[in-house]
Amino acid sequence: AGKIKSHYALIGMAFVAEGYPLYYDAVNEKGLGMAGLNFVGNAAYEEALPEDETEVSQVAQFEFIPWILTQCATVAEAREKLAAMRLTGTAFSEQLPTAQLHWIIADKDSCIVVESMKDGLHVYDNPVGVLTNNPPFPSQMFALNNYAGVSRKQPESTFAGVLQLDAYSRGMGGMGIPGDLSSQSRFVKVAFTKLNSISGEEEDESVSQFFHILGSVDQQRGCCEVTEGKYEITIYTSCCNTAKGIYYYTTYDNHQITAVDMHAENLDSDQLICYPLLSKGEVRWQNKQYENARRKHNAEQQEDNIEIVWNADVRLIIVQAPPAQFVQQKRGASPDSSKVRYFKKLLLCSSACRL
């Protein structure tokens, strides 16, 4: 597609080969986002024409995302570029052949889907704002007609007037939504989830809700075998605040949300900035850091019969001492005053924790 000397900055998830980012998804500094999804069996690209002298841009599939996002600030501008573009099947290298994809492009106001097939390049309005894999987007949208009666509310008995059918459980909203892992079923489920979910006002709440929405169609290892011993999994999930340029992500083994702020970098630089994917999660212990302190105190206070215990209900350290032992301490002939004061302090802590 040629070189662009000055362009919008963008941030996204990519495989970097020979210093070139091969983006899976990205968002630019103007708030336009784009992602490519597998479209195996349906994607088809044009042949590159080296001698073409028309004003139509020839764009290789692997450079499609940066070609759009470095030049377009809105979906409307992207549409203009698409109208004068030929998407070619030129491979990045012999080791990285052309991927079969279709794309979703969105800004804060609108969303489109781009599919390059044997009969040409198609651009569709996307009123639901989601996309999975096959079948082609019009078929995905048509399938929603099968679920026109699905509701977030508890179901009412409309099966037949002669039968009294009861909603036998709470949480029966969405009854009839498919739950299998096929891309068509996942499209229906994530469309329903996205269009019916309710988020809080704060950004943290919205980000959390976003990951819950996509989590409704996660692929778990072992549930979808593609070849012998190999399974589909959700490698990563990403979310972008397009207004602030913040890219959030989680990975299959790390559900802690990680964020990168593009505006914390020099956007006028000509250098590619890369961060390693934080793919290993951590278990955040609430009590293990007190293990040594617990053992030490119990050893020191063994003669006073004081024990530190862990209360799972209130999640606080509680110090217990049998009342009888406390009385004996008070009545002792010559108690160690420091131990008595410490003992009373521990009991006060215990009382406070219980309240």
PDB file of N, CA, C and O in Angstrom, residues 28-71:
ATOM      1  N   ASN A  28      -6.940   3.654  17.300  1.00  0.00           N
ATOM      2  CA  ASN A  28      -6.038   4.780  17.087  1.00  0.00           C
ATOM      3  C   ASN A  28      -6.343   5.937  18.028  1.00  0.00           C
ATOM      4  O   ASN A  28      -7.305   5.898  18.811  1.00  0.00           O
ATOM      5  N   GLU A  29      -5.513   6.970  17.973  1.00  0.00           N
ATOM      6  CA  GLU A  29      -5.635   8.088  18.909  1.00  0.00           C
ATOM      7  C   GLU A  29      -6.910   8.896  18.711  1.00  0.00           C
ATOM      8  O   GLU A  29      -7.304   9.671  19.581  1.00  0.00           O
ATOM      9  N   LYS A  30      -7.595   8.711  17.583  1.00  0.00           N
ATOM     10  CA  LYS A  30      -8.837   9.430  17.314  1.00  0.00           C
ATOM     11  C   LYS A  30     -10.075   8.676  17.790  1.00  0.00           C
ATOM     12  O   LYS A  30     -11.180   9.193  17.729  1.00  0.00           O
ATOM     13  N   GLY A  31      -9.873   7.437  18.235  1.00  0.00           N
ATOM     14  CA  GLY A  31     -11.004   6.672  18.760  1.00  0.00           C
ATOM     15  C   GLY A  31     -11.627   5.693  17.783  1.00  0.00           C
ATOM     16  O   GLY A  31     -12.737   5.200  18.020  1.00  0.00           O
ATOM     17  N   LEU A  32     -10.942   5.388  16.704  1.00  0.00           N
ATOM     18  CA  LEU A  32     -11.434   4.388  15.752  1.00  0.00           C
ATOM     19  C   LEU A  32     -10.765   3.052  16.052  1.00  0.00           C
ATOM     20  O   LEU A  32      -9.537   2.978  16.170  1.00  0.00           O
ATOM     21  N   GLY A  33     -11.558   2.000  16.164  1.00  0.00           N
ATOM     22  CA  GLY A  33     -11.033   0.681  16.484  1.00  0.00           C
ATOM     23  C   GLY A  33     -11.329  -0.331  15.393  1.00  0.00           C
ATOM     24  O   GLY A  33     -12.285  -0.181  14.623  1.00  0.00           O
ATOM     25  N   MET A  34     -10.504  -1.374  15.339  1.00  0.00           N
ATOM     26  CA  MET A  34     -10.656  -2.379  14.286  1.00  0.00           C
ATOM     27  C   MET A  34     -10.093  -3.714  14.766  1.00  0.00           C
ATOM     28  O   MET A  34      -9.088  -3.758  15.471  1.00  0.00           O
ATOM     29  N   ALA A  35     -10.747  -4.805  14.383  1.00  0.00           N
ATOM     30  CA  ALA A  35     -10.272  -6.142  14.756  1.00  0.00           C
ATOM     31  C   ALA A  35     -10.538  -7.110  13.617  1.00  0.00           C
ATOM     32  O   ALA A  35     -11.547  -6.996  12.906  1.00  0.00           O
ATOM     33  N   GLY A  36      -9.630  -8.062  13.439  1.00  0.00           N
ATOM     34  CA  GLY A  36      -9.792  -9.110  12.441  1.00  0.00           C
ATOM     35  C   GLY A  36     -10.122 -10.433  13.110  1.00  0.00           C
ATOM     36  O   GLY A  36      -9.505 -10.790  14.116  1.00  0.00           O
ATOM     37  N   LEU A  37     -11.098 -11.159  12.572  1.00  0.00           N
ATOM     38  CA  LEU A  37     -11.511 -12.449  13.120  1.00  0.00           C
ATOM     39  C   LEU A  37     -11.455 -13.510  12.029  1.00  0.00           C
ATOM     40  O   LEU A  37     -11.667 -13.216  10.842  1.00  0.00           O
ATOM     41  N   ASN A  38     -11.201 -14.745  12.430  1.00  0.00           N
ATOM     42  CA  ASN A  38     -11.101 -15.839  11.472  1.00  0.00           C
ATOM     43  C   ASN A  38     -12.366 -15.957  10.625  1.00  0.00           C
ATOM     44  O   ASN A  38     -13.492 -15.864  11.142  1.00  0.00           O
ATOM     45  N   PHE A  39     -12.162 -16.159   9.336  1.00  0.00           N
ATOM     46  CA  PHE A  39     -13.265 -16.268   8.379  1.00  0.00           C
ATOM     47  C   PHE A  39     -12.901 -17.352   7.364  1.00  0.00           C
ATOM     48  O   PHE A  39     -13.012 -17.174   6.154  1.00  0.00           O
ATOM     49  N   VAL A  40     -12.446 -18.482   7.909  1.00  0.00           N
ATOM     50  CA  VAL A  40     -11.884 -19.565   7.097  1.00  0.00           C
ATOM     51  C   VAL A  40     -12.953 -20.171   6.182  1.00  0.00           C
ATOM     52  O   VAL A  40     -14.068 -20.477   6.615  1.00  0.00           O
ATOM     53  N   GLY A  41     -12.587 -20.336   4.907  1.00  0.00           N
ATOM     54  CA  GLY A  41     -13.489 -20.938   3.940  1.00  0.00           C
ATOM     55  C   GLY A  41     -14.320 -19.935   3.177  1.00  0.00           C
ATOM     56  O   GLY A  41     -14.863 -20.260   2.107  1.00  0.00           O
ATOM     57  N   ASN A  42     -14.440 -18.731   3.695  1.00  0.00           N
ATOM     58  CA  ASN A  42     -15.231 -17.704   3.021  1.00  0.00           C
ATOM     59  C   ASN A  42     -14.386 -16.528   2.533  1.00  0.00           C
ATOM     60  O   ASN A  42     -14.754 -15.861   1.563  1.00  0.00           O
ATOM     61  N   ALA A  43     -13.289 -16.248   3.213  1.00  0.00           N
ATOM     62  CA  ALA A  43     -12.455 -15.109   2.816  1.00  0.00           C
ATOM     63  C   ALA A  43     -11.757 -15.395   1.485  1.00  0.00           C
ATOM     64  O   ALA A  43     -11.270 -16.501   1.241  1.00  0.00           O
ATOM     65  N   ALA A  44     -11.735 -14.385   0.636  1.00  0.00           N
ATOM     66  CA  ALA A  44     -11.024 -14.461  -0.644  1.00  0.00           C
ATOM     67  C   ALA A  44     -10.535 -13.066  -0.990  1.00  0.00           C
ATOM     68  O   ALA A  44     -11.258 -12.078  -0.786  1.00  0.00           O
ATOM     69  N   TYR A  45      -9.299 -12.979  -1.498  1.00  0.00           N
ATOM     70  CA  TYR A  45      -8.697 -11.682  -1.772  1.00  0.00           C
ATOM     71  C   TYR A  45      -8.325 -11.561  -3.240  1.00  0.00           C
ATOM     72  O   TYR A  45      -8.203 -12.557  -3.961  1.00  0.00           O
ATOM     73  N   GLU A  46      -8.117 -10.344  -3.676  1.00  0.00           N
ATOM     74  CA  GLU A  46      -7.743 -10.088  -5.059  1.00  0.00           C
ATOM     75  C   GLU A  46      -6.245 -10.307  -5.265  1.00  0.00           C
ATOM     76  O   GLU A  46      -5.463 -10.280  -4.307  1.00  0.00           O
ATOM     77  N   GLU A  47      -5.887 -10.512  -6.507  1.00  0.00           N
ATOM     78  CA  GLU A  47      -4.476 -10.623  -6.862  1.00  0.00           C
ATOM     79  C   GLU A  47      -3.860  -9.219  -6.945  1.00  0.00           C
ATOM     80  O   GLU A  47      -4.509  -8.268  -7.388  1.00  0.00           O
ATOM     81  N   ALA A  48      -2.622  -9.105  -6.470  1.00  0.00           N
ATOM     82  CA  ALA A  48      -1.930  -7.824  -6.587  1.00  0.00           C
ATOM     83  C   ALA A  48      -1.586  -7.562  -8.040  1.00  0.00           C
ATOM     84  O   ALA A  48      -1.215  -8.483  -8.782  1.00  0.00           O
ATOM     85  N   LEU A  49      -1.729  -6.297  -8.468  1.00  0.00           N
ATOM     86  CA  LEU A  49      -1.429  -5.904  -9.846  1.00  0.00           C
ATOM     87  C   LEU A  49      -0.264  -4.920  -9.834  1.00  0.00           C
ATOM     88  O   LEU A  49      -0.456  -3.709  -9.635  1.00  0.00           O
ATOM     89  N   PRO A  50       0.949  -5.408 -10.036  1.00  0.00           N
ATOM     90  CA  PRO A  50       2.137  -4.542  -9.945  1.00  0.00           C
ATOM     91  C   PRO A  50       2.113  -3.382 -10.933  1.00  0.00           C
ATOM     92  O   PRO A  50       2.658  -2.318 -10.651  1.00  0.00           O
ATOM     93  N   GLU A  51       1.478  -3.571 -12.072  1.00  0.00           N
ATOM     94  CA  GLU A  51       1.495  -2.536 -13.111  1.00  0.00           C
ATOM     95  C   GLU A  51       0.259  -1.633 -13.054  1.00  0.00           C
ATOM     96  O   GLU A  51       0.056  -0.812 -13.945  1.00  0.00           O
ATOM     97  N   ASP A  52      -0.551  -1.791 -12.042  1.00  0.00           N
ATOM     98  CA  ASP A  52      -1.773  -0.991 -11.946  1.00  0.00           C
ATOM     99  C   ASP A  52      -1.424   0.483 -11.732  1.00  0.00           C
ATOM    100  O   ASP A  52      -0.723   0.837 -10.782  1.00  0.00           O
ATOM    101  N   GLU A  53      -1.937   1.342 -12.591  1.00  0.00           N
ATOM    102  CA  GLU A  53      -1.648   2.765 -12.494  1.00  0.00           C
ATOM    103  C   GLU A  53      -2.874   3.587 -12.097  1.00  0.00           C
ATOM    104  O   GLU A  53      -2.855   4.815 -12.170  1.00  0.00           O
ATOM    105  N   THR A  54      -3.924   2.919 -11.672  1.00  0.00           N
ATOM    106  CA  THR A  54      -5.113   3.641 -11.231  1.00  0.00           C
ATOM    107  C   THR A  54      -4.878   4.213  -9.842  1.00  0.00           C
ATOM    108  O   THR A  54      -3.871   3.929  -9.182  1.00  0.00           O
ATOM    109  N   GLU A  55      -5.832   5.024  -9.387  1.00  0.00           N
ATOM    110  CA  GLU A  55      -5.726   5.635  -8.062  1.00  0.00           C
ATOM    111  C   GLU A  55      -6.253   4.721  -6.960  1.00  0.00           C
ATOM    112  O   GLU A  55      -6.261   5.106  -5.791  1.00  0.00           O
ATOM    113  N   VAL A  56      -6.676   3.537  -7.343  1.00  0.00           N
ATOM    114  CA  VAL A  56      -7.151   2.576  -6.348  1.00  0.00           C
ATOM    115  C   VAL A  56      -5.960   2.024  -5.571  1.00  0.00           C
ATOM    116  O   VAL A  56      -4.967   1.585  -6.151  1.00  0.00           O
ATOM    117  N   SER A  57      -6.065   2.057  -4.247  1.00  0.00           N
ATOM    118  CA  SER A  57      -4.974   1.556  -3.398  1.00  0.00           C
ATOM    119  C   SER A  57      -5.036   0.040  -3.308  1.00  0.00           C
ATOM    120  O   SER A  57      -6.107  -0.543  -3.092  1.00  0.00           O
ATOM    121  N   GLN A  58      -3.874  -0.598  -3.493  1.00  0.00           N
ATOM    122  CA  GLN A  58      -3.774  -2.037  -3.295  1.00  0.00           C
ATOM    123  C   GLN A  58      -3.202  -2.281  -1.898  1.00  0.00           C
ATOM    124  O   GLN A  58      -2.067  -1.894  -1.611  1.00  0.00           O
ATOM    125  N   VAL A  59      -4.011  -2.924  -1.071  1.00  0.00           N
ATOM    126  CA  VAL A  59      -3.643  -3.120   0.332  1.00  0.00           C
ATOM    127  C   VAL A  59      -3.562  -4.611   0.615  1.00  0.00           C
ATOM    128  O   VAL A  59      -4.536  -5.348   0.393  1.00  0.00           O
ATOM    129  N   ALA A  60      -2.414  -5.063   1.093  1.00  0.00           N
ATOM    130  CA  ALA A  60      -2.272  -6.470   1.474  1.00  0.00           C
ATOM    131  C   ALA A  60      -3.076  -6.743   2.739  1.00  0.00           C
ATOM    132  O   ALA A  60      -3.209  -5.883   3.608  1.00  0.00           O
ATOM    133  N   GLN A  61      -3.595  -7.940   2.844  1.00  0.00           N
ATOM    134  CA  GLN A  61      -4.430  -8.293   4.001  1.00  0.00           C
ATOM    135  C   GLN A  61      -3.717  -8.034   5.323  1.00  0.00           C
ATOM    136  O   GLN A  61      -4.322  -7.537   6.273  1.00  0.00           O
ATOM    137  N   PHE A  62      -2.403  -8.311   5.399  1.00  0.00           N
ATOM    138  CA  PHE A  62      -1.698  -8.183   6.679  1.00  0.00           C
ATOM    139  C   PHE A  62      -1.505  -6.725   7.098  1.00  0.00           C
ATOM    140  O   PHE A  62      -1.234  -6.444   8.259  1.00  0.00           O
ATOM    141  N   GLU A  63      -1.646  -5.769   6.157  1.00  0.00           N
ATOM    142  CA  GLU A  63      -1.475  -4.362   6.498  1.00  0.00           C
ATOM    143  C   GLU A  63      -2.801  -3.596   6.533  1.00  0.00           C
ATOM    144  O   GLU A  63      -2.822  -2.374   6.658  1.00  0.00           O
ATOM    145  N   PHE A  64      -3.902  -4.335   6.449  1.00  0.00           N
ATOM    146  CA  PHE A  64      -5.225  -3.698   6.366  1.00  0.00           C
ATOM    147  C   PHE A  64      -5.544  -2.879   7.620  1.00  0.00           C
ATOM    148  O   PHE A  64      -5.988  -1.727   7.525  1.00  0.00           O
ATOM    149  N   ILE A  65      -5.320  -3.453   8.804  1.00  0.00           N
ATOM    150  CA  ILE A  65      -5.652  -2.730  10.041  1.00  0.00           C
ATOM    151  C   ILE A  65      -4.845  -1.440  10.178  1.00  0.00           C
ATOM    152  O   ILE A  65      -5.431  -0.361  10.373  1.00  0.00           O
ATOM    153  N   PRO A  66      -3.512  -1.472  10.079  1.00  0.00           N
ATOM    154  CA  PRO A  66      -2.796  -0.191  10.179  1.00  0.00           C
ATOM    155  C   PRO A  66      -3.091   0.765   9.032  1.00  0.00           C
ATOM    156  O   PRO A  66      -3.054   1.983   9.219  1.00  0.00           O
ATOM    157  N   TRP A  67      -3.405   0.256   7.842  1.00  0.00           N
ATOM    158  CA  TRP A  67      -3.708   1.126   6.717  1.00  0.00           C
ATOM    159  C   TRP A  67      -4.955   1.963   6.996  1.00  0.00           C
ATOM    160  O   TRP A  67      -5.009   3.149   6.694  1.00  0.00           O
ATOM    161  N   ILE A  68      -5.955   1.349   7.598  1.00  0.00           N
ATOM    162  CA  ILE A  68      -7.182   2.073   7.957  1.00  0.00           C
ATOM    163  C   ILE A  68      -6.947   2.986   9.154  1.00  0.00           C
ATOM    164  O   ILE A  68      -7.269   4.186   9.132  1.00  0.00           O
ATOM    165  N   LEU A  69      -6.371   2.453  10.218  1.00  0.00           N
ATOM    166  CA  LEU A  69      -6.299   3.200  11.479  1.00  0.00           C
ATOM    167  C   LEU A  69      -5.277   4.328  11.458  1.00  0.00           C
ATOM    168  O   LEU A  69      -5.397   5.281  12.237  1.00  0.00           O
ATOM    169  N   THR A  70      -4.277   4.250  10.621  1.00  0.00           N
ATOM    170  CA  THR A  70      -3.311   5.345  10.574  1.00  0.00           C
ATOM    171  C   THR A  70      -3.832   6.543   9.790  1.00  0.00           C
ATOM    172  O   THR A  70      -3.286   7.644   9.892  1.00  0.00           O
ATOM    173  N   GLN A  71      -4.921   6.344   9.008  1.00  0.00           N
ATOM    174  CA  GLN A  71      -5.418   7.418   8.152  1.00  0.00           C
ATOM    175  C   GLN A  71      -6.837   7.885   8.468  1.00  0.00           C
ATOM    176  O   GLN A  71      -7.225   8.983   8.055  1.00  0.00           O
TER     177      GLN A  71
END
